mmCIF file of C-alpha atoms in Angstrom:
data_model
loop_
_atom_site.group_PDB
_atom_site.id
_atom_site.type_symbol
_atom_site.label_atom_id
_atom_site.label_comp_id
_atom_site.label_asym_id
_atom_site.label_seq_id
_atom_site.Cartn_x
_atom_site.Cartn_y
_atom_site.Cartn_z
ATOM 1 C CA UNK A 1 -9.344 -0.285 -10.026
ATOM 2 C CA UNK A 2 -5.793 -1.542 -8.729
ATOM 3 C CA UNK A 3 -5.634 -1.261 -4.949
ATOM 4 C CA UNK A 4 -1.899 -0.080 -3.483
ATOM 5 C CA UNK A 5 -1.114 -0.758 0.119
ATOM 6 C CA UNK A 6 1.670 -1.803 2.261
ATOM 7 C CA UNK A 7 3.284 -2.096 5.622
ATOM 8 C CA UNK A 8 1.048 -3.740 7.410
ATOM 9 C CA UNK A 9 2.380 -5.834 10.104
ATOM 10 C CA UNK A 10 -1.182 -6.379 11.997
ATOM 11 C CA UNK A 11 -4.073 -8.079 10.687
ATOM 12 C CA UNK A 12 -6.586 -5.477 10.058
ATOM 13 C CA UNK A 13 -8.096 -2.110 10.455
ATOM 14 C CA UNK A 14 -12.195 -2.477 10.511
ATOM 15 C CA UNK A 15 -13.151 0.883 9.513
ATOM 16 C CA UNK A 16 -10.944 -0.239 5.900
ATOM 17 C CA UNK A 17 -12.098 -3.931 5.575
ATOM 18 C CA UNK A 18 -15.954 -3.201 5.577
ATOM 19 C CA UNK A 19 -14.432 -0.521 2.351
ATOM 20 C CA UNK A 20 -12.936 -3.081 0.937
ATOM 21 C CA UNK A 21 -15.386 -5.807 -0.858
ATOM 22 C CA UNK A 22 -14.812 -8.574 -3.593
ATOM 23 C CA UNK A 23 -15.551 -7.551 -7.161
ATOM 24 C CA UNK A 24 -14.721 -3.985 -7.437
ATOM 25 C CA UNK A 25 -11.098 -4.242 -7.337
ATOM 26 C CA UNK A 26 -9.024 -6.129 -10.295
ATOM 27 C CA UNK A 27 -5.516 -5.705 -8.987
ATOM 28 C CA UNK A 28 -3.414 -5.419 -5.553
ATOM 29 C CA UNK A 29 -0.364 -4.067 -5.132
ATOM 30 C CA UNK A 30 1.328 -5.579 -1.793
ATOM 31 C CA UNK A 31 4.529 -3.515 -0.958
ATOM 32 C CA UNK A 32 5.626 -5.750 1.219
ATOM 33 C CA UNK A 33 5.446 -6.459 5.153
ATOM 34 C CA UNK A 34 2.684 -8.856 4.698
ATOM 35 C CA UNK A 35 3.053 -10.832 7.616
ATOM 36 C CA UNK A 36 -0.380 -12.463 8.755
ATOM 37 C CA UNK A 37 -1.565 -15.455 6.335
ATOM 38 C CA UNK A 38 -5.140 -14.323 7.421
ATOM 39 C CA UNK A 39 -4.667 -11.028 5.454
ATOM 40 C CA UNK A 40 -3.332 -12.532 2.564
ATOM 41 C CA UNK A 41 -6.399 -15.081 2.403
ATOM 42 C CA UNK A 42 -8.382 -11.667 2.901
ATOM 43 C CA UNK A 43 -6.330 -9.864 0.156
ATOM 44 C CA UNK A 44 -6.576 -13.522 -2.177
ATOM 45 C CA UNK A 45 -10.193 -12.980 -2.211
ATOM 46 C CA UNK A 46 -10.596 -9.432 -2.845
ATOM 47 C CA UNK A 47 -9.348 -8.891 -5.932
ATOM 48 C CA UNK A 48 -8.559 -12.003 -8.944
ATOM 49 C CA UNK A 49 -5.039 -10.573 -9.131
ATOM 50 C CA UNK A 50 -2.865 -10.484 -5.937
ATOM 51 C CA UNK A 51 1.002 -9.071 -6.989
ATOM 52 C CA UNK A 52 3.452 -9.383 -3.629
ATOM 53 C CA UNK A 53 6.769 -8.103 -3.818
ATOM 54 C CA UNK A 54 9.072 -8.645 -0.459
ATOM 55 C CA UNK A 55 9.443 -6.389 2.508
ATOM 56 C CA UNK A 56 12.046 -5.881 5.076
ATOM 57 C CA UNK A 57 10.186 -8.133 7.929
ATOM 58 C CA UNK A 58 8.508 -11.104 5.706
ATOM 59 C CA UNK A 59 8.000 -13.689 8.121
ATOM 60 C CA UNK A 60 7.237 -17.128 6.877
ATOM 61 C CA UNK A 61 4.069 -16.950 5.721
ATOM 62 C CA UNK A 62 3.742 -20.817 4.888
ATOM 63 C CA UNK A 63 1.712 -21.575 8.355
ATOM 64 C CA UNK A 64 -1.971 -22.126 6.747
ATOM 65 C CA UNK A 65 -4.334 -19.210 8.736
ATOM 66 C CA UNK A 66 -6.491 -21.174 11.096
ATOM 67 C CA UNK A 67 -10.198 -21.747 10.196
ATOM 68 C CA UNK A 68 -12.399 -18.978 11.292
ATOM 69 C CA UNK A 69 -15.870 -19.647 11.387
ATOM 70 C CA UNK A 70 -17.131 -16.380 11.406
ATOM 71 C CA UNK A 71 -15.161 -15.391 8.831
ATOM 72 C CA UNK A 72 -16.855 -13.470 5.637
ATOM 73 C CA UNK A 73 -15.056 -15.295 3.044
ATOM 74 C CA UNK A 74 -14.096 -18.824 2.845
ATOM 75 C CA UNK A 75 -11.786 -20.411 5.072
ATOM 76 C CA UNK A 76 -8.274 -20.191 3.720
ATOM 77 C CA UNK A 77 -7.081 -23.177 1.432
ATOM 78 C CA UNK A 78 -4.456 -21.510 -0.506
ATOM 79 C CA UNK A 79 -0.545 -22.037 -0.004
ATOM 80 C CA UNK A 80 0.836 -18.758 1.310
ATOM 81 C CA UNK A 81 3.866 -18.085 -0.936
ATOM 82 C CA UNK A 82 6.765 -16.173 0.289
ATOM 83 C CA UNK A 83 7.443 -12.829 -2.067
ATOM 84 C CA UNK A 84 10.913 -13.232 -3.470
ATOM 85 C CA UNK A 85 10.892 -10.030 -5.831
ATOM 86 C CA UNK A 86 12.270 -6.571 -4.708
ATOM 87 C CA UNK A 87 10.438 -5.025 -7.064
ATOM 88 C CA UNK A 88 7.691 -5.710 -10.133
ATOM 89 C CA UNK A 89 6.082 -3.344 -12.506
ATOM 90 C CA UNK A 90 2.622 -3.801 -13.822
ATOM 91 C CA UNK A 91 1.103 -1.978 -17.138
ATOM 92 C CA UNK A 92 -2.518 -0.362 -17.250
ATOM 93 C CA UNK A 93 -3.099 0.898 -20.448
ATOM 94 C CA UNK A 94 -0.059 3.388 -21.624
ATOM 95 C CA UNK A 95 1.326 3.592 -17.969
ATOM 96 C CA UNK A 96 4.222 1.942 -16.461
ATOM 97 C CA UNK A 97 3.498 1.372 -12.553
ATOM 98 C CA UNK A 98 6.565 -0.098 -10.822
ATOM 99 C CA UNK A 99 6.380 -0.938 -7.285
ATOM 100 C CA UNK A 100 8.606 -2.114 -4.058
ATOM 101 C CA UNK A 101 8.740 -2.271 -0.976
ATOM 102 C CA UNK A 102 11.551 0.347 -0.269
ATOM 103 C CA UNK A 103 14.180 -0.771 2.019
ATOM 104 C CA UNK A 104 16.630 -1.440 -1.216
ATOM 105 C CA UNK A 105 15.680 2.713 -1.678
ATOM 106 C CA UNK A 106 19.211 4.367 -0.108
ATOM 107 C CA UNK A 107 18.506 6.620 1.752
ATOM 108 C CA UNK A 108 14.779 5.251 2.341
ATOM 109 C CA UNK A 109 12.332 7.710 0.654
ATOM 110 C CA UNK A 110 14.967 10.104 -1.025
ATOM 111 C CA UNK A 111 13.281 11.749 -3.757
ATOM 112 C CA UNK A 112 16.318 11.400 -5.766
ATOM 113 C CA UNK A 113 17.048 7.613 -5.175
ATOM 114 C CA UNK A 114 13.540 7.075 -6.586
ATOM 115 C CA UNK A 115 13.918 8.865 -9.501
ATOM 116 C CA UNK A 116 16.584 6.764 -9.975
ATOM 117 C CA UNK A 117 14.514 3.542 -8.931
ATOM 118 C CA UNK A 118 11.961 4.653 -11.378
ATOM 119 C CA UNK A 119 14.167 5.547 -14.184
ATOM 120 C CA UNK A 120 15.694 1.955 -13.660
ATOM 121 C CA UNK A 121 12.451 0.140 -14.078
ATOM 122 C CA UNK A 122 11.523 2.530 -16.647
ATOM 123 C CA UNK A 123 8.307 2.966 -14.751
ATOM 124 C CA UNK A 124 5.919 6.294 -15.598
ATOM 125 C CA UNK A 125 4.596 5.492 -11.774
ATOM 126 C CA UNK A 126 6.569 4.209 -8.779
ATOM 127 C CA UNK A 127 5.046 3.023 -5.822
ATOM 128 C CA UNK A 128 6.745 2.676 -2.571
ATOM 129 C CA UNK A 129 6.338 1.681 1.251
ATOM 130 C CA UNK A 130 8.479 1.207 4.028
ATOM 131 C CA UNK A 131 7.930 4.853 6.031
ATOM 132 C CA UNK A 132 4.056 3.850 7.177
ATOM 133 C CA UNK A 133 3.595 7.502 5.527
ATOM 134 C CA UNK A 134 1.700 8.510 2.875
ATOM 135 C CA UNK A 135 3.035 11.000 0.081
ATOM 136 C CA UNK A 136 2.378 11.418 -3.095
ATOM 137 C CA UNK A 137 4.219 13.969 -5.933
ATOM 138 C CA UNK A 138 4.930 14.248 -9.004
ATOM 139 C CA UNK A 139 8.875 14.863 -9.930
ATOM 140 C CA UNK A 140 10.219 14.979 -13.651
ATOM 141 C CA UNK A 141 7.697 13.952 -15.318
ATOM 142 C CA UNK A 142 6.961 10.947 -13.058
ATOM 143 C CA UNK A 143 4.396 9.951 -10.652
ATOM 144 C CA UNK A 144 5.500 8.902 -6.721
ATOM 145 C CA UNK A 145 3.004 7.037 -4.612
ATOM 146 C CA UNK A 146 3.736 5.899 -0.951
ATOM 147 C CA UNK A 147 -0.067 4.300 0.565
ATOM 148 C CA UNK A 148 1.685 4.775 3.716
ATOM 149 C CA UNK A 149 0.212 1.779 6.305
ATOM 150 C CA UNK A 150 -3.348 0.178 5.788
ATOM 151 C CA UNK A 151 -3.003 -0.638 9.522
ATOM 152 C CA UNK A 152 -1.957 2.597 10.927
ATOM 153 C CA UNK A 153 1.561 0.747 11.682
ATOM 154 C CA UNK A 154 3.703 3.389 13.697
ATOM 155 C CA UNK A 155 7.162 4.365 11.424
ATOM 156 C CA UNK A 156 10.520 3.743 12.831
ATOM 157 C CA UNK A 157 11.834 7.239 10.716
ATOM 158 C CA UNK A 158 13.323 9.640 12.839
ATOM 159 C CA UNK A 159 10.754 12.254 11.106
ATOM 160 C CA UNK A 160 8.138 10.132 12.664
ATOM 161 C CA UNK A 161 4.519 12.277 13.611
ATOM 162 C CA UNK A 162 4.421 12.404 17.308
ATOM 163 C CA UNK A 163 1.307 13.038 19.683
ATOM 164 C CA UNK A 164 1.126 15.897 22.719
ATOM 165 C CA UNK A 165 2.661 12.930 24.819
ATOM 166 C CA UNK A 166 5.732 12.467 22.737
ATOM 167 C CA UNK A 167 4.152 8.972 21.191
ATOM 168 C CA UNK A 168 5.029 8.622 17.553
ATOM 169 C CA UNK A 169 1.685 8.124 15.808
ATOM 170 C CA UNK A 170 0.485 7.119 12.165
ATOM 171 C CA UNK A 171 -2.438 7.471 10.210
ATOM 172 C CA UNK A 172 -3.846 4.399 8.450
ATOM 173 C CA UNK A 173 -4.427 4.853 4.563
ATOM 174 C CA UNK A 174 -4.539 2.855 1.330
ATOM 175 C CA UNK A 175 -5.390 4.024 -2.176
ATOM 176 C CA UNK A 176 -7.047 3.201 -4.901
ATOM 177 C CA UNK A 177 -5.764 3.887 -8.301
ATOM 178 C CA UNK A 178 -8.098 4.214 -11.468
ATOM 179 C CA UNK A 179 -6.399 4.773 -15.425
ATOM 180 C CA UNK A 180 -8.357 5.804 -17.974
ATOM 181 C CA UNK B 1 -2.444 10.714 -22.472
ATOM 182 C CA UNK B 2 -2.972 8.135 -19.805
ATOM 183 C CA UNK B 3 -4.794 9.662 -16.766
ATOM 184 C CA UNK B 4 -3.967 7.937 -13.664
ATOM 185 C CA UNK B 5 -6.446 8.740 -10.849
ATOM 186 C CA UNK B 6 -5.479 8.421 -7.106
ATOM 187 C CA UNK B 7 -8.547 8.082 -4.315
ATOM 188 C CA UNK B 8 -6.346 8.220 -1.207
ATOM 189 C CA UNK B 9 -8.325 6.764 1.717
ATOM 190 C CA UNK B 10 -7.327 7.828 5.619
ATOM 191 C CA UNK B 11 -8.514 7.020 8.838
ATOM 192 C CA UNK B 12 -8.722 10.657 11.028
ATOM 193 C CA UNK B 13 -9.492 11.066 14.420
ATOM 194 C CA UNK B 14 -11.880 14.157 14.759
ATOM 195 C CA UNK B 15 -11.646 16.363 18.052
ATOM 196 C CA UNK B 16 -13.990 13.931 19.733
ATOM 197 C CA UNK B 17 -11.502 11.012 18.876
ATOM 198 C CA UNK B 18 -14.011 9.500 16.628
ATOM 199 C CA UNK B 19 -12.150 7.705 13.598
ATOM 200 C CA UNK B 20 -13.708 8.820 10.008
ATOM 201 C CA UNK B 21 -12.350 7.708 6.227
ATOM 202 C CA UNK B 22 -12.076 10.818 5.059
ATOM 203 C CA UNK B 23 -11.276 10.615 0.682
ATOM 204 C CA UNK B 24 -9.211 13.010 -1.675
ATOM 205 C CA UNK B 25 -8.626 12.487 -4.899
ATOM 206 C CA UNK B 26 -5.125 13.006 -6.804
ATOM 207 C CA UNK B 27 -4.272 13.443 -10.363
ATOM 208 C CA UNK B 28 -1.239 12.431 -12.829
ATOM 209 C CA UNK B 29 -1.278 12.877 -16.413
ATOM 210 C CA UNK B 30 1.794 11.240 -18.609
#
């Protein structure tokens, strides 16, 4: 199973960490936006293979997470790196999955501009954050996947989903990806 | 060919403003 999600910006979302246990999951794909070194300790021991690609609001990750003791992993030793790539593409059997965070995407979720992002990479799959929405659809032949926000993190976009009070609102999701 | 299978988890609100994981599944075939 390779786990996709992105724009997080907060530390966690209960109802999705008590989903998410160590060995089930062989590969994350971060999109970006990971800005707490207490989720990527969390996301380090999830899964054996942790892939990071950089986001539009990266803070410096390099402060060590402070020891929690009632944590339910191990306290955090690793070195948080900072992600330096735009952009990385894995392969799971026959498929190509590229993935980024999208902010180099002009305009910023354009159908079009990821065809062309995909046809670049020369990716059968393209993952993409950013919008805090979730989509998914295939166009020509290729596969688009946006987890929208793991932590329900509100989108800037003018398209934004508002509530009866005129509050811009966002529903957390992730998703799980299995090839066969 | 390759069958890529998409579980695509999201936290609802129902009426009573309880939050559920509700699951659907999504399919692409190269």
């Amino acid at each position: 199973l390779v786990l996709c999600l992105g724009d997080l910006f907060i530390p966690d979302r209960a109802n999705f960490k008590k989903l998410l246990t160590p060995g089930k999951i062989g590969q994350i794909l971060c999109l970006g936006n990971l800005t707490s070194p207490s989720v990527y300790t969390f996301l380090r021991n999830l899964a054996p293979d942790l892939q990071l690609v950089k986001g539009d609001f990266d803070i410096s990750l390099s402060t060590p997470a402070p020891p929690n003791p009632n944590a339910a992993y191990a306290a955090p030793t690793d070195q948080v790196p900072v992600p330096t790539a735009l952009s990385k593409v894995v392969t799971h059997g026959g498929l190509r999955i590229g993935f980024t965070h999208g902010h180099t995407i002009v305009p910023p979720g354009d159908p079009d501009s990821l065809l062309i992002a995909a046809r670049q990479m020369d990716v059968d799959v393209l993952c993409w954050g950013g919008t805090c929405k979730f989509e998914a659809y295939e166009m020509e032949g290729k596969f688009f996947v946006n987890p929208g926000s793991a932590t329900g993190a509100v989108s800037w976009s003018p398209d934004a989903e508002l509530d009866s009070e005129g509050e811009a609102v966002s529903t957390p999701s992730f998703v799980l990806m299995d090839v066969s | 060919g390759d069958v890529l299978v998409l579980y695509v988890y999201q936290l609802r609100k129902d009426q009573n403003g309880v939050e559920n994981v509700a699951v659907e599944k999504v399919s692409y075939r190269k």
